[in-house]
Backbone as CSV, one residue per row, in Angstrom:
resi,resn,N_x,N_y,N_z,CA_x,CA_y,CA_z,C_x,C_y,C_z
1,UNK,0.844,-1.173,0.000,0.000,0.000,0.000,0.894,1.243,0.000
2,UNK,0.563,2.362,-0.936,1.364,3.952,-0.940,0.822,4.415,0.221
3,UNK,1.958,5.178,0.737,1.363,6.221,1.479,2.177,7.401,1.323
4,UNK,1.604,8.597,1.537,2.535,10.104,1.440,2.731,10.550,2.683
5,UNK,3.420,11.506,3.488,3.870,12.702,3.937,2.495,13.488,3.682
6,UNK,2.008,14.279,5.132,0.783,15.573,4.465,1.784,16.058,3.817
7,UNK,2.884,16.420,3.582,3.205,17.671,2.975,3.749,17.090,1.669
8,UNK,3.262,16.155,1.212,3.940,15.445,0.061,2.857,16.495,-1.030
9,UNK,3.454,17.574,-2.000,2.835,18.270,-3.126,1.902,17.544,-3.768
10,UNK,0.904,17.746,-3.975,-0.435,17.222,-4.447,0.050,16.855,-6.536
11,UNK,0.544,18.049,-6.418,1.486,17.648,-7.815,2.190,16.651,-8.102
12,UNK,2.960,15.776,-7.434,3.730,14.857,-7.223,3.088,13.780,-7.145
13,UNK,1.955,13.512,-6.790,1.768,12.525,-6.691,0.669,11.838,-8.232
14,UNK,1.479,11.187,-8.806,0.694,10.307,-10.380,-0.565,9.779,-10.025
15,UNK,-1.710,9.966,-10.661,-2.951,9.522,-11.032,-3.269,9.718,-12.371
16,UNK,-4.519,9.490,-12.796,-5.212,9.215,-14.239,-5.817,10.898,-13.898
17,UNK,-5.344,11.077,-14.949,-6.088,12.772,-15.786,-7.777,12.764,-15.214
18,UNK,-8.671,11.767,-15.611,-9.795,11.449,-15.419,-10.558,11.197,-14.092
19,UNK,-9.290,10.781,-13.508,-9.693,10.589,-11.882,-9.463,12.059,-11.240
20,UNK,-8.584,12.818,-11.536,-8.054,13.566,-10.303,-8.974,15.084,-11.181
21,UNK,-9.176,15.768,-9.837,-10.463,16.808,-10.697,-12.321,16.702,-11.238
22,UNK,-12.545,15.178,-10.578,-13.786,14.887,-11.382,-14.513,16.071,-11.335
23,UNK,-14.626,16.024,-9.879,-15.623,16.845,-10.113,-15.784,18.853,-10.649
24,UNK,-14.435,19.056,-10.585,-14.215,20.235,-11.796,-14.337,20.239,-13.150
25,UNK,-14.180,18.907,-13.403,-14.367,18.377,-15.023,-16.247,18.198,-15.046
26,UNK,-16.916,18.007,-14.378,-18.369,17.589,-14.259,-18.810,18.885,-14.081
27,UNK,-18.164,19.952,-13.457,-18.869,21.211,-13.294,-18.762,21.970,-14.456
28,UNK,-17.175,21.919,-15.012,-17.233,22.875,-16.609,-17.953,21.897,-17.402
29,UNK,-18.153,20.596,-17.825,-18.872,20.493,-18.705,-20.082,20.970,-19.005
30,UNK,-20.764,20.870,-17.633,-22.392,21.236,-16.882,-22.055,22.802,-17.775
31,UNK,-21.138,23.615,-17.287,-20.938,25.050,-17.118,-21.391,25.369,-19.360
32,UNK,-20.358,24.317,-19.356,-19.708,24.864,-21.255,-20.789,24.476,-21.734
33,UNK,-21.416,23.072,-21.658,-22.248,22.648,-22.643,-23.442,22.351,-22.058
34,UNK,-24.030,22.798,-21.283,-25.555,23.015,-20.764,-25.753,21.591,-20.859
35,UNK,-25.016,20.361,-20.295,-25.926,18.874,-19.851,-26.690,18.767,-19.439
36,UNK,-26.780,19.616,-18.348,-27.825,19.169,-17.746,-27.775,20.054,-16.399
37,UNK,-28.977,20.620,-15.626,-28.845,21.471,-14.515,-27.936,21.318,-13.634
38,UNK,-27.508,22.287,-12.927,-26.245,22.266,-12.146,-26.692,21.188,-10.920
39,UNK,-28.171,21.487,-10.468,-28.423,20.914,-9.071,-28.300,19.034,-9.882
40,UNK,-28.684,18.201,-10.848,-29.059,17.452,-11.055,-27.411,16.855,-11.021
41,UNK,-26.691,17.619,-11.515,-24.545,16.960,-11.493,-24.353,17.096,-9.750
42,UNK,-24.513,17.827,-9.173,-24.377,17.867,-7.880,-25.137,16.280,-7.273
43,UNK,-26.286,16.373,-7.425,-26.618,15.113,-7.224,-26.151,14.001,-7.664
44,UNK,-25.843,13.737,-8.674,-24.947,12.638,-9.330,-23.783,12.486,-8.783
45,UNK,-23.060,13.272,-8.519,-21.806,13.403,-7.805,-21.595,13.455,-6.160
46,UNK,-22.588,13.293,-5.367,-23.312,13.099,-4.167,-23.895,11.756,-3.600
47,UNK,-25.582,12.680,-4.274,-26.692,11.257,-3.551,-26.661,10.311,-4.133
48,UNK,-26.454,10.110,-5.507,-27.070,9.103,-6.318,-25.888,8.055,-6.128
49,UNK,-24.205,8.391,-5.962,-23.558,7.181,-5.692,-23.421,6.368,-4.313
50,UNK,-23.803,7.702,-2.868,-24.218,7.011,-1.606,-25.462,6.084,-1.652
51,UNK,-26.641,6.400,-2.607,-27.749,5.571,-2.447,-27.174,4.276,-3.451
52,UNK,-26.785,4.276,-4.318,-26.168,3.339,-4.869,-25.492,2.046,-4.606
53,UNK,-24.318,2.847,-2.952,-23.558,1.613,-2.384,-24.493,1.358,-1.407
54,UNK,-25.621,1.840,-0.767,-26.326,2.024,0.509,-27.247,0.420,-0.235
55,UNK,-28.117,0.838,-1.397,-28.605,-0.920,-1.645,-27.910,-1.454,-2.121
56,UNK,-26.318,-1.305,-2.666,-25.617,-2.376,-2.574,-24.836,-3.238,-1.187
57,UNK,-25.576,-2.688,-0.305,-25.252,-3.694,1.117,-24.189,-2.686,1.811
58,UNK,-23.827,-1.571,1.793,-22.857,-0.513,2.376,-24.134,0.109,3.044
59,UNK,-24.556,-0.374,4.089,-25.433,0.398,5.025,-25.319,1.369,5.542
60,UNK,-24.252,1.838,5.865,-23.422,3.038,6.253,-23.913,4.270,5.479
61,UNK,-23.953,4.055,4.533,-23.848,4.937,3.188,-25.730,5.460,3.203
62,UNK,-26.274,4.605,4.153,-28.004,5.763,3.623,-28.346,6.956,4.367
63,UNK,-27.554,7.134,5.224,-27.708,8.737,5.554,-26.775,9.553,4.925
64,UNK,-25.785,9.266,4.150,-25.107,9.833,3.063,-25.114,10.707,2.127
65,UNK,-24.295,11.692,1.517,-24.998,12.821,-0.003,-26.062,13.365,0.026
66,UNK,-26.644,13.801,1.069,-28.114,14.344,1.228,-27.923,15.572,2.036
67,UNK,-28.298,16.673,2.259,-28.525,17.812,3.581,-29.909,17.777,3.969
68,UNK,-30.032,16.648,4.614,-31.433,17.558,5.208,-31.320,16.671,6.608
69,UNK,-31.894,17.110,8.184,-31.900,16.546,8.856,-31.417,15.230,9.326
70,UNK,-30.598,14.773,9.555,-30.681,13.530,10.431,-29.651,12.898,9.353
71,UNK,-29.416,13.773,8.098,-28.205,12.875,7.113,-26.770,13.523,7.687
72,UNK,-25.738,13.129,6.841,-24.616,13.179,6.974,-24.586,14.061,5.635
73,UNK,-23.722,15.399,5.546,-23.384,15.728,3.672,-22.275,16.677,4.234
74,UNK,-21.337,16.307,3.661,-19.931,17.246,3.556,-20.144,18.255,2.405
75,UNK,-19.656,19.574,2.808,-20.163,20.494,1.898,-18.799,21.009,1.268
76,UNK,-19.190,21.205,-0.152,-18.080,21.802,-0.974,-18.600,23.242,-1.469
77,UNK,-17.896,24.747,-0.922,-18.553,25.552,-1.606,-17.638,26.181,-2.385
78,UNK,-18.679,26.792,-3.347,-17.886,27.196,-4.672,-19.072,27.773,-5.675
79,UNK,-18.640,28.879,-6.842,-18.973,29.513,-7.332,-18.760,28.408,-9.031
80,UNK,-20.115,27.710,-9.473,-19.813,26.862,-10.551,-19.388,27.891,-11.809
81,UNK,-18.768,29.095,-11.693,-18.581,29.844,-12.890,-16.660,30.062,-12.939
82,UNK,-16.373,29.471,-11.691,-15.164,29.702,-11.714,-14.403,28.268,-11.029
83,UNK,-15.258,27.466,-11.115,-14.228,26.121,-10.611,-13.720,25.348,-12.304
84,UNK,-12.196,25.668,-11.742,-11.565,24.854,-13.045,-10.814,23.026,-12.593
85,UNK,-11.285,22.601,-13.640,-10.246,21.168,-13.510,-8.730,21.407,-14.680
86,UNK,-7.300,20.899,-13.814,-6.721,21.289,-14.482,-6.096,20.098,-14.696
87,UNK,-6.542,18.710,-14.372,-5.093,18.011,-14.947,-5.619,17.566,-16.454
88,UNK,-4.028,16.760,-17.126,-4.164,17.242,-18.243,-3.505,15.605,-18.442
89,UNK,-3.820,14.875,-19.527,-2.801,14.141,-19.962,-1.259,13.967,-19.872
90,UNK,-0.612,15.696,-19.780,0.440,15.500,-19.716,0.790,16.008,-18.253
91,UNK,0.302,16.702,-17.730,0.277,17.125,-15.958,-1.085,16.104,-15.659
92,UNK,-1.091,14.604,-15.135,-2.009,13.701,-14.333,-1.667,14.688,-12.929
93,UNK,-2.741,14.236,-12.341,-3.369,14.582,-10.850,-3.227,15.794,-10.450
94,UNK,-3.482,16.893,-11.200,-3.629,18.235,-10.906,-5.058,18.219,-10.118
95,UNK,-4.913,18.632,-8.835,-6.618,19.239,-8.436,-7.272,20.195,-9.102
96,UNK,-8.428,20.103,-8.828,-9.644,21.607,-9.403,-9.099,22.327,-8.355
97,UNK,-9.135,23.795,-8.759,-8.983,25.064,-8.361,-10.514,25.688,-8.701
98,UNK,-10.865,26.570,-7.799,-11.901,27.023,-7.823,-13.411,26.835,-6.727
99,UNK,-12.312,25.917,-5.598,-13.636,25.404,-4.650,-13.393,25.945,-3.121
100,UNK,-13.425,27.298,-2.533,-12.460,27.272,-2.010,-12.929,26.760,-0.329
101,UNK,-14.073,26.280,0.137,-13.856,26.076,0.814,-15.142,24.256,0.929
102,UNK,-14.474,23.761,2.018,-15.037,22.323,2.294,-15.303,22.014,3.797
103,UNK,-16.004,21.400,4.108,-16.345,21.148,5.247,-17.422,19.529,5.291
104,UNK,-16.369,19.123,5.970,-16.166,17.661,6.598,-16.873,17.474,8.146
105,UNK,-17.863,17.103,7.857,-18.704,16.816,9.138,-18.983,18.156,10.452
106,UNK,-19.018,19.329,9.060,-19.160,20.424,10.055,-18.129,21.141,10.603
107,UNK,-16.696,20.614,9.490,-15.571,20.853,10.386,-14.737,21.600,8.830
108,UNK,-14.031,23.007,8.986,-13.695,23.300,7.557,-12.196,22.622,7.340
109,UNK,-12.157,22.110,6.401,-10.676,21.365,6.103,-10.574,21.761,4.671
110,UNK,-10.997,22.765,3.888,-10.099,23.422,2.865,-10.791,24.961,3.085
111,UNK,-9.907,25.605,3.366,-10.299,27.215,3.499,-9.145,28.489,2.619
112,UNK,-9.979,28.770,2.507,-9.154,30.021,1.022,-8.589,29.126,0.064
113,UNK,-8.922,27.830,-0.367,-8.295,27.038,-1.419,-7.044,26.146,-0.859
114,UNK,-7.307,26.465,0.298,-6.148,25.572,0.856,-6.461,24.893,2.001
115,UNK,-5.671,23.059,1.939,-6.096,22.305,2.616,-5.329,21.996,3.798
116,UNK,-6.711,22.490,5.216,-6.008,22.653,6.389,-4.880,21.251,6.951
117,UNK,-3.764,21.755,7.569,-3.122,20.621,7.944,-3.452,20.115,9.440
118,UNK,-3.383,18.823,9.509,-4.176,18.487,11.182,-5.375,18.463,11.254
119,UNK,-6.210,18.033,10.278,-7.686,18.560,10.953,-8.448,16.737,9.887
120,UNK,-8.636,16.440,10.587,-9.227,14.761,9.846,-10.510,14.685,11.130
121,UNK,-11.857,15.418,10.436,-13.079,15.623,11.306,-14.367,13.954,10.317
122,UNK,-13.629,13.424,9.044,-14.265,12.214,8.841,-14.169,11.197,9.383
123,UNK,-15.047,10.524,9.192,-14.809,8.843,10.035,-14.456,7.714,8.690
124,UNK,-13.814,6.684,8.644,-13.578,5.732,7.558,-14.663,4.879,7.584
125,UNK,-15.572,4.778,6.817,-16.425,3.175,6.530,-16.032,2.249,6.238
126,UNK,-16.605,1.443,7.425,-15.907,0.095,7.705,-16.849,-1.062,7.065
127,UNK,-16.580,-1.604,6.292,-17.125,-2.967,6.055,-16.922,-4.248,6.447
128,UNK,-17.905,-4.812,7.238,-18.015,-6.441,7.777,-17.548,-7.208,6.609
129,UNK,-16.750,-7.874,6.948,-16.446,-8.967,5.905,-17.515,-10.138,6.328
130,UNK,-17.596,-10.461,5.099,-18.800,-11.643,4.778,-18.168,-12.661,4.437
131,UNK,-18.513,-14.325,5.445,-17.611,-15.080,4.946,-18.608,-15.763,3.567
């Protein structure tokens, strides 16, 4: 298994163009080519994959991607006219720029575009192994 250093440059570290940024790449498309309403990609990129693993037996996952009472939803805020995805085929795993702040169970862990150091306010989902 990899592991980094927090302070290991987000640049440095190799991924797929496609993976790293989704969801800046899902917002300019939404943005450039009118797919489809902004609230309906938000959802896709949210509720629809927590409800997804939630009846695929990840129970954990049904108070998940939702804001309303009694759920769990980590919030990403941002202005969809200015969040860019930048990696590129030839620069893999560039983050989106443009989101500048996040908040993790009520707790902010990216503020002014930058991601606080020391602050891990998520919990990991644990799955029962099934013999």
């Amino acid at each position: 298994m990899l592991s980094w250093d927090w302070d290991t440059p987000y640049e440095s570290v190799q991924g797929h163009p496609r993976l790293a940024g989704t969801a800046g790449i899902v917002l300019r498309k939404v943005r450039e080519s009118n797919l489809m309403p902004l609230m309906t990609a938000i959802s896709k990129m949210t509720y629809i994959p927590a409800k997804f693993l939630q009846e695929n037996g990840v129970d954990q996952m049904a108070q998940k991607g939702r804001m309303q009472i009694g759920a769990d939803a980590d919030i990403a805020i941002f202005n969809p006219e200015t969040v860019r995805d930048n990696s590129t085929l030839a620069a893999a795993g560039l983050p989106s720029t443009g989101i500048p702040y996040v908040l993790v169970n009520g707790t902010i862990v990216v503020k002014d575009s930058k991601v606080l150091k020391d602050v891990y306010p998520g919990q990991a989902i644990r799955i029962a192994q099934q013999n």
